[in-house]
Coordinates of C-alpha atoms in Angstrom, one line a residue:
X1 CA -0.1 0.4 -0.1
X2 CA 2.7 2.2 0.5
X3 CA 4.5 1.9 -2.8
X4 CA 1.4 2.1 -4.3
X5 CA 0.6 5.5 -3.0
X6 CA 4.3 6.4 -3.6
X7 CA 3.7 6.0 -7.4
X8 CA 0.1 7.4 -7.4
X9 CA 2.2 10.7 -6.0
X10 CA 5.0 10.4 -8.4
X11 CA 2.4 10.5 -11.0
X12 CA 0.3 13.0 -10.0
X13 CA 3.2 15.8 -9.4
X14 CA 4.1 14.8 -12.6
X15 CA 0.8 15.0 -14.4
X16 CA 0.8 18.6 -12.4
X17 CA 4.0 19.9 -13.6
X18 CA 3.6 19.0 -17.1
X19 CA 0.9 20.4 -19.1
X20 CA 0.6 22.6 -22.0
X21 CA 1.1 26.7 -21.2
X22 CA -0.7 29.3 -23.2
X23 CA 2.0 28.6 -26.6
X24 CA 1.7 25.1 -26.2
X25 CA -1.7 24.7 -26.5
X26 CA -2.1 27.4 -29.6
X27 CA 1.1 26.0 -31.7
X28 CA -0.9 22.1 -31.3
X29 CA -4.2 24.2 -32.8
X30 CA -1.9 25.5 -35.5
X31 CA -0.7 22.7 -37.0
X32 CA -4.0 20.9 -36.9
X33 CA -6.0 23.6 -38.0
X34 CA -5.6 23.3 -41.7
X35 CA -6.1 21.0 -43.6
X36 CA -4.0 20.8 -47.7
X37 CA -6.2 18.7 -50.0
X38 CA -3.4 17.3 -52.8
X39 CA -3.2 15.3 -56.0
X40 CA 0.5 13.4 -56.2
X41 CA 1.9 10.5 -58.4
X42 CA 4.8 8.3 -56.9
X43 CA 7.6 6.0 -57.4
X44 CA 8.1 3.0 -55.1
X45 CA 11.6 2.4 -54.5
X46 CA 10.3 -2.0 -54.5
X47 CA 9.3 -1.4 -57.9
X48 CA 13.1 -0.4 -58.5
X49 CA 15.4 -3.9 -59.6
X50 CA 17.8 -3.5 -56.1
X51 CA 21.0 -5.2 -58.6
X52 CA 20.6 -1.6 -60.2
X53 CA 22.0 0.2 -56.9
X54 CA 25.0 -2.0 -55.0
X55 CA 25.2 -1.1 -51.1
X56 CA 29.0 -1.4 -49.7
X57 CA 29.9 -2.5 -46.2
X58 CA 30.3 2.0 -45.9
X59 CA 27.4 2.2 -47.1
X60 CA 26.0 0.6 -43.9
X61 CA 28.6 1.7 -42.1
X62 CA 28.0 5.5 -42.4
X63 CA 23.9 4.8 -42.6
X64 CA 23.9 2.7 -38.5
X65 CA 26.4 6.2 -37.5
X66 CA 23.4 8.8 -38.5
X67 CA 20.9 6.3 -36.6
X68 CA 22.7 4.6 -33.4
X69 CA 20.8 6.2 -31.1
X70 CA 17.8 4.0 -32.5
X71 CA 19.9 0.6 -31.7
X72 CA 21.2 2.0 -28.1
X73 CA 20.3 -0.9 -25.1
X74 CA 20.5 0.1 -21.6
X75 CA 20.1 -3.6 -20.5
X76 CA 22.7 -6.4 -21.4
X77 CA 21.1 -8.1 -24.6
X78 CA 22.0 -11.8 -26.0
X79 CA 21.3 -12.9 -29.2
X80 CA 20.2 -16.3 -30.0
X81 CA 18.6 -18.7 -32.0
X82 CA 16.8 -22.0 -30.7
X83 CA 14.8 -25.0 -32.1
X84 CA 11.3 -25.6 -30.4
X85 CA 10.0 -29.4 -31.0
X86 CA 6.6 -29.6 -30.6
X87 CA 5.6 -32.8 -28.3
X88 CA 2.4 -33.8 -30.3
X89 CA 1.0 -37.3 -31.4
X90 CA 2.6 -39.2 -34.5
X91 CA 0.2 -40.8 -36.6
X92 CA 0.8 -44.1 -34.5
X93 CA -0.6 -42.6 -31.7
X94 CA -3.5 -40.8 -33.2
X95 CA -4.0 -44.4 -34.7
X96 CA -4.2 -46.1 -31.9
X97 CA -6.6 -43.5 -30.3
X98 CA -9.0 -44.0 -34.0
X99 CA -9.1 -47.6 -32.8
X100 CA -10.4 -47.1 -28.9
X101 CA -12.8 -44.2 -30.4
X102 CA -14.5 -46.8 -32.7
X103 CA -14.6 -49.1 -30.1
X104 CA -16.1 -46.7 -27.9
X105 CA -18.7 -45.7 -30.8
X106 CA -19.8 -49.4 -30.8
X107 CA -20.6 -49.3 -26.8
X108 CA -22.1 -46.3 -26.8
X109 CA -24.7 -47.6 -30.0
X110 CA -25.3 -50.4 -27.5
X111 CA -26.0 -48.3 -24.4
X112 CA -28.3 -46.4 -23.2
X113 CA -27.4 -42.9 -23.0
X114 CA -23.6 -42.3 -22.2
X115 CA -23.2 -45.1 -20.1
X116 CA -20.7 -46.5 -21.8
X117 CA -18.0 -43.6 -20.9
X118 CA -19.8 -42.7 -17.7
X119 CA -17.1 -42.7 -15.2
X120 CA -14.2 -42.7 -17.3
X121 CA -11.9 -39.9 -17.1
X122 CA -10.4 -40.5 -20.6
X123 CA -13.0 -38.7 -21.8
X124 CA -15.4 -36.0 -21.4
X125 CA -18.5 -36.0 -22.0
X126 CA -21.1 -32.7 -22.0
X127 CA -24.7 -33.6 -22.5
X128 CA -27.1 -31.0 -24.2
X129 CA -30.7 -30.2 -24.8
X130 CA -31.6 -27.3 -27.7
X131 CA -33.5 -26.9 -30.6
X132 CA -31.9 -26.8 -33.5
X133 CA -31.6 -23.1 -34.4
X134 CA -29.4 -22.8 -31.4
X135 CA -26.9 -25.6 -32.0
X136 CA -24.2 -23.2 -34.2
X137 CA -21.8 -26.2 -35.1
X138 CA -23.2 -26.9 -38.8
X139 CA -22.2 -30.5 -38.4
X140 CA -23.3 -31.6 -35.5
X141 CA -27.0 -29.2 -36.0
X142 CA -26.8 -31.9 -39.1
X143 CA -26.3 -34.7 -37.4
X144 CA -29.3 -34.4 -34.9
X145 CA -31.5 -33.0 -36.9
X146 CA -31.3 -36.2 -39.2
X147 CA -30.3 -38.9 -37.1
X148 CA -32.5 -41.4 -35.4
X149 CA -32.6 -41.6 -31.3
X150 CA -29.3 -43.8 -29.9
X151 CA -27.2 -43.0 -33.7
X152 CA -23.4 -42.5 -32.8
X153 CA -20.9 -40.7 -35.5
X154 CA -17.6 -39.5 -35.0
X155 CA -18.1 -35.7 -35.7
X156 CA -14.6 -34.5 -36.2
X157 CA -10.6 -34.6 -35.1
X158 CA -9.4 -31.5 -35.0
X159 CA -6.0 -30.5 -32.4
X160 CA -5.8 -33.9 -31.7
X161 CA -9.6 -34.2 -30.2
X162 CA -11.5 -36.6 -31.4
X163 CA -15.6 -36.1 -30.8
X164 CA -18.0 -37.9 -31.4
X165 CA -22.0 -37.0 -30.8
X166 CA -24.9 -39.4 -30.0
X167 CA -28.9 -38.1 -30.3
X168 CA -30.2 -39.6 -26.8
X169 CA -33.8 -38.2 -28.0
X170 CA -35.7 -35.7 -28.9
X171 CA -39.4 -34.2 -27.8
X172 CA -41.4 -31.3 -29.2
X173 CA -42.0 -28.9 -26.5
X174 CA -41.5 -24.6 -25.5
X175 CA -37.8 -24.1 -25.9
X176 CA -38.0 -20.3 -24.8
X177 CA -40.4 -18.0 -23.1
X178 CA -40.1 -13.9 -22.0
X179 CA -40.8 -13.0 -18.3
X180 CA -41.1 -10.1 -15.7
X181 CA -39.0 -11.2 -12.6
X182 CA -38.3 -9.8 -9.2
X183 CA -36.0 -10.5 -6.5
X184 CA -38.2 -9.6 -3.1
X185 CA -36.3 -9.8 0.1
X186 CA -38.8 -9.8 3.1
X187 CA -41.2 -11.6 5.3
X188 CA -43.8 -13.9 3.8
X189 CA -46.7 -11.3 4.3
X190 CA -45.0 -8.1 2.6
X191 CA -44.1 -10.8 0.1
X192 CA -48.2 -11.3 -0.3
X193 CA -48.8 -8.0 -0.4
X194 CA -46.6 -7.1 -3.0
X195 CA -48.0 -10.5 -5.2
X196 CA -51.2 -9.0 -5.0
X197 CA -50.6 -5.4 -5.5
X198 CA -48.9 -6.4 -9.0
X199 CA -51.8 -8.5 -10.3
X200 CA -54.3 -6.4 -9.1
X201 CA -52.5 -3.6 -11.8
X202 CA -49.6 -2.2 -10.2
X203 CA -47.1 -1.2 -12.6
X204 CA -43.8 -3.4 -12.9
X205 CA -41.6 0.2 -11.9
X206 CA -43.1 1.1 -9.3
X207 CA -43.0 -2.2 -7.6
X208 CA -39.4 -2.0 -8.0
X209 CA -39.8 1.2 -5.9
X210 CA -42.0 -1.4 -3.1
X211 CA -40.3 -1.9 -0.1
X212 CA -38.1 -5.2 0.0
X213 CA -37.6 -5.5 -3.4
X214 CA -34.1 -5.9 -4.1
X215 CA -34.4 -5.7 -8.2
X216 CA -35.6 -6.9 -10.9
X217 CA -35.6 -7.0 -14.8
X218 CA -38.9 -7.2 -17.3
X219 CA -38.9 -8.6 -21.0
X220 CA -36.0 -10.9 -21.0
X221 CA -36.3 -14.4 -22.4
X222 CA -35.5 -17.7 -20.8
X223 CA -33.9 -20.8 -22.3
X224 CA -36.4 -24.0 -21.3
X225 CA -34.9 -26.4 -23.6
X226 CA -31.7 -27.1 -21.4
X227 CA -32.8 -26.7 -18.1
X228 CA -34.1 -29.4 -16.2
X229 CA -37.1 -31.1 -15.6
X230 CA -38.4 -30.1 -12.1
X231 CA -41.8 -28.3 -10.7
X232 CA -40.8 -24.6 -11.1
X233 CA -40.4 -25.4 -15.0
X234 CA -43.7 -27.1 -14.8
X235 CA -45.4 -23.6 -13.5
X236 CA -43.4 -21.3 -16.4
X237 CA -45.1 -23.6 -18.7
X238 CA -48.3 -23.6 -17.5
X239 CA -48.7 -20.3 -16.2
X240 CA -51.4 -18.1 -17.2
X241 CA -51.0 -14.1 -17.2
X242 CA -50.6 -13.5 -13.5
X243 CA -47.4 -12.8 -11.3
X244 CA -46.9 -16.0 -9.1
X245 CA -44.5 -17.0 -6.9
X246 CA -41.5 -19.0 -8.7
X247 CA -39.0 -19.8 -5.3
X248 CA -38.3 -18.8 -2.0
X249 CA -36.1 -19.6 0.3
X250 CA -36.7 -18.0 3.9
X251 CA -36.9 -14.6 3.2
X252 CA -36.0 -14.4 -0.3
X253 CA -38.4 -15.0 -3.3
X254 CA -38.5 -14.8 -6.7
X255 CA -42.3 -13.3 -8.4
X256 CA -42.5 -13.9 -12.3
X257 CA -45.2 -13.2 -15.2
X258 CA -44.6 -15.0 -18.1
X259 CA -45.6 -12.5 -21.0
X260 CA -44.9 -14.5 -23.9
X261 CA -44.2 -18.5 -24.8
X262 CA -42.4 -19.2 -28.1
X263 CA -44.5 -22.1 -30.3
X264 CA -43.0 -25.8 -29.6
X265 CA -40.3 -26.8 -31.6
X266 CA -38.2 -29.8 -32.0
X267 CA -36.0 -30.1 -28.5
X268 CA -32.6 -32.3 -29.1
X269 CA -31.3 -34.0 -26.4
X270 CA -27.9 -35.4 -26.9
X271 CA -24.3 -35.5 -25.8
X272 CA -20.8 -35.1 -27.3
X273 CA -17.6 -37.1 -25.7
X274 CA -14.6 -36.1 -26.6
X275 CA -11.2 -38.1 -26.4
X276 CA -7.6 -36.2 -26.2
X277 CA -4.6 -38.2 -27.7
X278 CA -1.6 -37.6 -26.5
X279 CA 1.9 -38.2 -27.0
X280 CA 3.0 -41.6 -26.0
X281 CA 6.0 -42.7 -24.3
X282 CA 7.7 -43.9 -27.3
X283 CA 6.5 -40.5 -29.3
X284 CA 8.5 -38.6 -26.6
X285 CA 11.5 -40.8 -26.5
X286 CA 12.1 -40.3 -30.5
X287 CA 11.5 -37.1 -30.4
X288 CA 14.2 -36.5 -27.2
X289 CA 16.3 -39.2 -29.8
X290 CA 16.0 -38.0 -32.9
X291 CA 16.9 -34.4 -31.3
X292 CA 19.8 -35.3 -29.1
X293 CA 20.9 -37.2 -32.6
X294 CA 20.6 -33.3 -34.3
X295 CA 22.5 -32.0 -31.8
X296 CA 25.4 -34.4 -31.0
X297 CA 26.7 -32.4 -34.9
X298 CA 26.8 -29.2 -33.3
X299 CA 29.5 -28.4 -31.5
X300 CA 29.0 -24.4 -31.3
X301 CA 26.7 -21.7 -31.7
X302 CA 27.7 -20.9 -35.1
X303 CA 27.3 -24.4 -36.3
X304 CA 23.6 -24.3 -35.7
X305 CA 22.8 -22.8 -38.9
X306 CA 19.4 -21.9 -40.1
X307 CA 20.4 -24.8 -43.5
X308 CA 21.6 -27.7 -41.5
X309 CA 18.5 -27.3 -39.1
X310 CA 16.3 -27.4 -42.4
X311 CA 18.4 -30.4 -43.5
X312 CA 17.0 -32.1 -40.7
X313 CA 13.4 -31.2 -40.6
X314 CA 14.0 -28.5 -37.7
X315 CA 13.4 -24.5 -37.9
X316 CA 16.3 -22.2 -36.3
X317 CA 14.6 -19.0 -34.5
X318 CA 16.0 -15.8 -33.8
X319 CA 15.5 -14.3 -30.5
X320 CA 16.6 -11.1 -28.5
X321 CA 16.7 -11.9 -24.5
X322 CA 17.6 -9.3 -21.6
X323 CA 16.6 -10.7 -18.0
X324 CA 13.4 -9.2 -18.4
X325 CA 12.5 -11.3 -21.4
X326 CA 9.0 -13.6 -20.6
X327 CA 9.6 -15.6 -23.0
X328 CA 12.7 -17.3 -25.4
X329 CA 11.5 -15.9 -28.7
X330 CA 7.3 -16.4 -28.9
X331 CA 7.5 -19.4 -27.1
X332 CA 5.2 -19.4 -24.3
X333 CA 6.4 -20.7 -20.6
X334 CA 10.3 -20.6 -21.7
X335 CA 11.7 -18.5 -18.1
X336 CA 13.5 -21.5 -18.2
X337 CA 15.2 -21.5 -21.1
X338 CA 15.5 -17.4 -21.1
X339 CA 17.5 -18.0 -17.4
X340 CA 19.9 -20.6 -19.4
X341 CA 20.7 -18.3 -22.1
X342 CA 21.1 -15.1 -19.6
X343 CA 23.6 -17.4 -17.3
X344 CA 25.2 -19.2 -20.5
X345 CA 28.6 -18.4 -22.1
X346 CA 28.4 -16.9 -25.4
X347 CA 29.2 -20.0 -28.6
X348 CA 27.5 -22.3 -25.9
X349 CA 24.6 -25.1 -27.1
X350 CA 21.7 -25.8 -24.2
X351 CA 21.1 -29.3 -23.5
X352 CA 17.3 -30.1 -24.6
X353 CA 15.0 -28.2 -22.2
X354 CA 11.3 -28.1 -21.9
X355 CA 9.2 -25.3 -22.2
X356 CA 6.9 -25.1 -18.6
X357 CA 3.6 -26.7 -20.4
X358 CA 5.8 -30.1 -21.4
X359 CA 4.5 -29.5 -24.7
X360 CA 7.9 -28.4 -26.6
X361 CA 11.4 -29.5 -26.6
X362 CA 14.1 -26.9 -26.9
X363 CA 17.7 -26.1 -27.7
X364 CA 19.2 -22.9 -27.9
X365 CA 22.2 -21.5 -29.0
X366 CA 23.7 -18.5 -27.6
X367 CA 25.6 -16.8 -30.4
X368 CA 26.3 -13.1 -28.6
X369 CA 26.6 -11.6 -25.4
X370 CA 25.9 -7.3 -26.7
X371 CA 26.9 -5.1 -23.5
X372 CA 24.8 -2.0 -22.4
X373 CA 25.7 0.4 -25.3
X374 CA 24.8 -0.5 -28.8
X375 CA 23.7 -3.1 -31.3
X376 CA 26.2 -4.0 -33.4
X377 CA 26.3 -2.8 -37.0
X378 CA 26.9 -6.8 -37.4
X379 CA 23.6 -8.0 -36.4
X380 CA 22.2 -9.7 -39.5
X381 CA 19.0 -7.6 -38.9
X382 CA 20.0 -4.5 -38.7
X383 CA 22.6 -5.0 -41.2
X384 CA 19.4 -6.2 -43.3
X385 CA 17.8 -3.4 -42.3
X386 CA 20.2 -0.5 -42.7
X387 CA 21.6 -1.7 -46.2
X388 CA 17.8 -1.5 -47.4
X389 CA 17.9 2.0 -46.6
X390 CA 21.6 2.5 -47.7
X391 CA 19.9 1.5 -51.6
X392 CA 16.7 3.4 -50.9
X393 CA 18.5 6.3 -50.2
X394 CA 20.3 5.5 -53.6
X395 CA 17.4 4.7 -55.6
X396 CA 16.2 7.5 -54.2
X397 CA 19.3 9.7 -56.0
X398 CA 18.7 8.4 -58.9
X399 CA 14.7 8.9 -59.2
X400 CA 14.6 12.3 -58.8
X401 CA 17.5 13.2 -61.5
X402 CA 15.9 10.7 -63.9
X403 CA 12.7 12.3 -63.0
X404 CA 13.3 15.9 -62.1
X405 CA 12.2 19.0 -64.9
X406 CA 11.1 16.5 -67.2
X407 CA 7.4 17.1 -66.2
X408 CA 4.9 19.9 -65.9
X409 CA 2.5 19.2 -64.4
X410 CA 1.8 15.2 -61.8
X411 CA -0.3 13.7 -65.0
X412 CA 3.2 14.2 -66.6
X413 CA 5.3 12.7 -63.9
X414 CA 2.7 9.8 -63.2
X415 CA 3.0 8.7 -66.9
X416 CA 7.0 9.4 -66.8
X417 CA 6.8 6.8 -63.4
X418 CA 4.4 4.5 -64.8
X419 CA 2.0 5.4 -61.8
X420 CA -1.8 7.0 -61.4
X421 CA -2.5 10.2 -60.1
X422 CA -4.1 10.0 -56.9
X423 CA -5.4 12.0 -54.2
X424 CA -5.4 13.1 -50.2
X425 CA -5.8 15.2 -47.5
X426 CA -2.4 16.2 -45.7
X427 CA -3.2 17.9 -42.1
X428 CA 0.7 18.4 -40.1
X429 CA -0.4 16.7 -36.9
X430 CA -1.8 13.6 -38.1
X431 CA -0.1 10.5 -37.3
X432 CA -0.5 8.9 -41.3
X433 CA -1.5 10.1 -44.6
X434 CA -4.4 8.2 -46.0
X435 CA -3.2 6.2 -48.9
X436 CA 0.0 6.8 -48.5
X437 CA 0.8 5.6 -44.8
X438 CA 2.4 5.8 -41.4
X439 CA 6.3 6.2 -42.3
X440 CA 6.4 9.4 -44.7
X441 CA 7.3 12.0 -41.9
X442 CA 9.2 14.5 -44.6
X443 CA 6.0 14.4 -46.9
X444 CA 4.0 15.3 -44.0
X445 CA 5.9 17.9 -42.9
X446 CA 6.6 19.1 -46.3
X447 CA 3.0 19.4 -48.0
X448 CA 1.7 21.8 -45.2
X449 CA 4.0 24.6 -45.9
X450 CA 3.7 24.1 -49.7
X451 CA 2.5 27.0 -51.8
X452 CA -1.2 25.9 -52.8
X453 CA -0.7 25.1 -56.6
X454 CA 3.1 24.9 -57.1
X455 CA 3.8 21.2 -58.3
X456 CA 6.4 20.0 -56.0
X457 CA 9.0 17.6 -56.1
X458 CA 10.0 14.7 -57.5
X459 CA 11.1 15.2 -53.7
X460 CA 12.4 12.1 -51.3
X461 CA 10.0 9.9 -49.4
X462 CA 10.8 7.1 -47.1
X463 CA 8.8 4.5 -49.6
X464 CA 9.6 6.4 -52.8
X465 CA 10.0 9.2 -54.4
X466 CA 6.7 11.6 -54.6
X467 CA 5.8 14.6 -56.6
X468 CA 2.8 16.6 -55.6
X469 CA 0.2 19.5 -55.8
X470 CA -1.8 21.3 -53.7
X471 CA -5.1 22.0 -55.1
X472 CA -6.9 23.5 -51.6
X473 CA -6.7 24.4 -48.1
X474 CA -9.1 24.1 -45.5
X475 CA -8.9 26.1 -42.5
X476 CA -10.7 24.5 -39.4
X477 CA -13.5 26.1 -37.9
X478 CA -13.9 25.6 -34.8
X479 CA -12.4 28.5 -32.9
X480 CA -9.0 28.4 -31.2
X481 CA -10.0 26.9 -27.9
X482 CA -6.5 27.1 -24.7
X483 CA -9.2 23.9 -22.7
X484 CA -9.3 22.1 -25.8
X485 CA -5.5 21.8 -27.3
X486 CA -4.0 21.9 -23.9
X487 CA -6.2 18.1 -23.4
X488 CA -5.2 17.4 -27.1
X489 CA -1.5 18.0 -26.7
X490 CA -1.6 16.0 -22.8
X491 CA -2.4 13.2 -25.0
X492 CA 0.1 13.5 -27.4
X493 CA 2.8 15.4 -25.9
X494 CA 2.5 16.1 -22.4
X495 CA 1.4 14.4 -19.2
X496 CA -0.1 11.6 -20.8
X497 CA 2.1 11.1 -23.1
X498 CA 5.3 11.3 -20.3
X499 CA 3.5 8.9 -18.1
X500 CA 3.3 5.9 -20.0
X501 CA 6.8 6.2 -20.1
X502 CA 7.8 7.0 -16.8
X503 CA 9.4 3.7 -15.7
X504 CA 12.0 3.4 -18.0
X505 CA 12.7 7.6 -17.9
X506 CA 13.4 7.4 -14.2
X507 CA 15.7 4.0 -14.4
X508 CA 17.6 6.1 -17.8
X509 CA 19.4 7.8 -15.0
X510 CA 19.7 5.7 -12.3
X511 CA 21.5 2.7 -11.6
X512 CA 19.3 -0.5 -11.6
X513 CA 20.4 -4.0 -10.5
X514 CA 18.3 -6.2 -12.3
X515 CA 17.4 -9.8 -9.5
X516 CA 13.9 -10.4 -12.4
X517 CA 16.0 -13.9 -12.8
X518 CA 16.4 -15.1 -9.2
X519 CA 13.0 -14.8 -9.1
X520 CA 12.6 -17.9 -11.0
X521 CA 12.6 -21.2 -9.8
X522 CA 12.3 -24.6 -12.0

């Protein structure tokens, strides 16, 4: 409680100190007050062959130095690769399960209801009564509406689970009614007095105001198809238009009136029986043995390659791991593998591990240990991203040189680019340009200050080069309001934006000893 109160106080102090002044609010209003309507043509970098633009190591290094702060890491980060093998039933396990299911179908057919599987923990049994209209599974609905009582069928095999269905019987009955319900708490005399008043014309809304009434609902539909046959159900089905006491216990009672009964329909009594196939001990042993044999030839992290894994039928996946990682890559329940990575030596290969649900076998190779500072430029993912950025810069320069001054209007440039003329709206404060995307920040900054009617470009963008023309500008008709724009400023740039990152901000300037891994127990 003390820690929570401290956090609340800190958040209140931050929220109260990071507010928009008059200049902030007015600047936010101005940046969102006008919308430029443009026509544009563009040439995507992806449409230009890569082999026309060579990227060198120097190009990649230059891009890395420009964007180095984007690759900053505050915690020790470890780059690993891993194989995760599903512990799943083999075809032999499934075939053996099918034999058991076929036997069970025969037994269900020869015995009443679901007596053949009652008490057998290998099977899940769910018995239902429902009208056809309320059965959402089309295969199940078709079976119960066409089968004879006692018929049994294997309905499906999905995710290693067999589902059997048996039609136990059917009847024609009312499946739902519309009722008004009042919950009453009090002595019997007060309850009976309320009942008499309701049946003498007291409005439902007025009844809810009476002493002892704990609540109520009018005009609600109650399904009876799956309700057990008992005295309450019989009274509901035989009720007239008056209120009556459906049930009572001590000082609690339910007072009900039946408004409408639906016409009788066929109600089907059926049961679904499920059988889950699990991997046998022999299957698990073989999965372990196969993985052990494969890993016997892997002597270091560098020798565990994508090609080598694929040749053995495995998939090698990358993972960046810190002490705060909740899982290895995207595999849940793998904190034990995270702990192994954080304790391992560079180049080390793990033994075969299991996830916390015992449904995956995992081996991990630790490739690199990256100390707090910056991710290295030779990281595979970073290198590929930087190479694409450097190549796109060269494509942009080449395309601009090719098109500049070659046309007088947007349509002419569209023809040169083998593109089409499109239109969109641009407001400086928006997060993305409709029809163009979320990453064209340079274009987003240029359009609002471009002269109306002028053909601008070709200009460099993140994903291509653009030529555009502003053909109209709409100014926001809503008058300036400090309160409104200060609130919007807070959401995007002020207190609310900061509070979402407050823990990272505080940790950035303070040495923190991360003991997360000490709380993991196998």
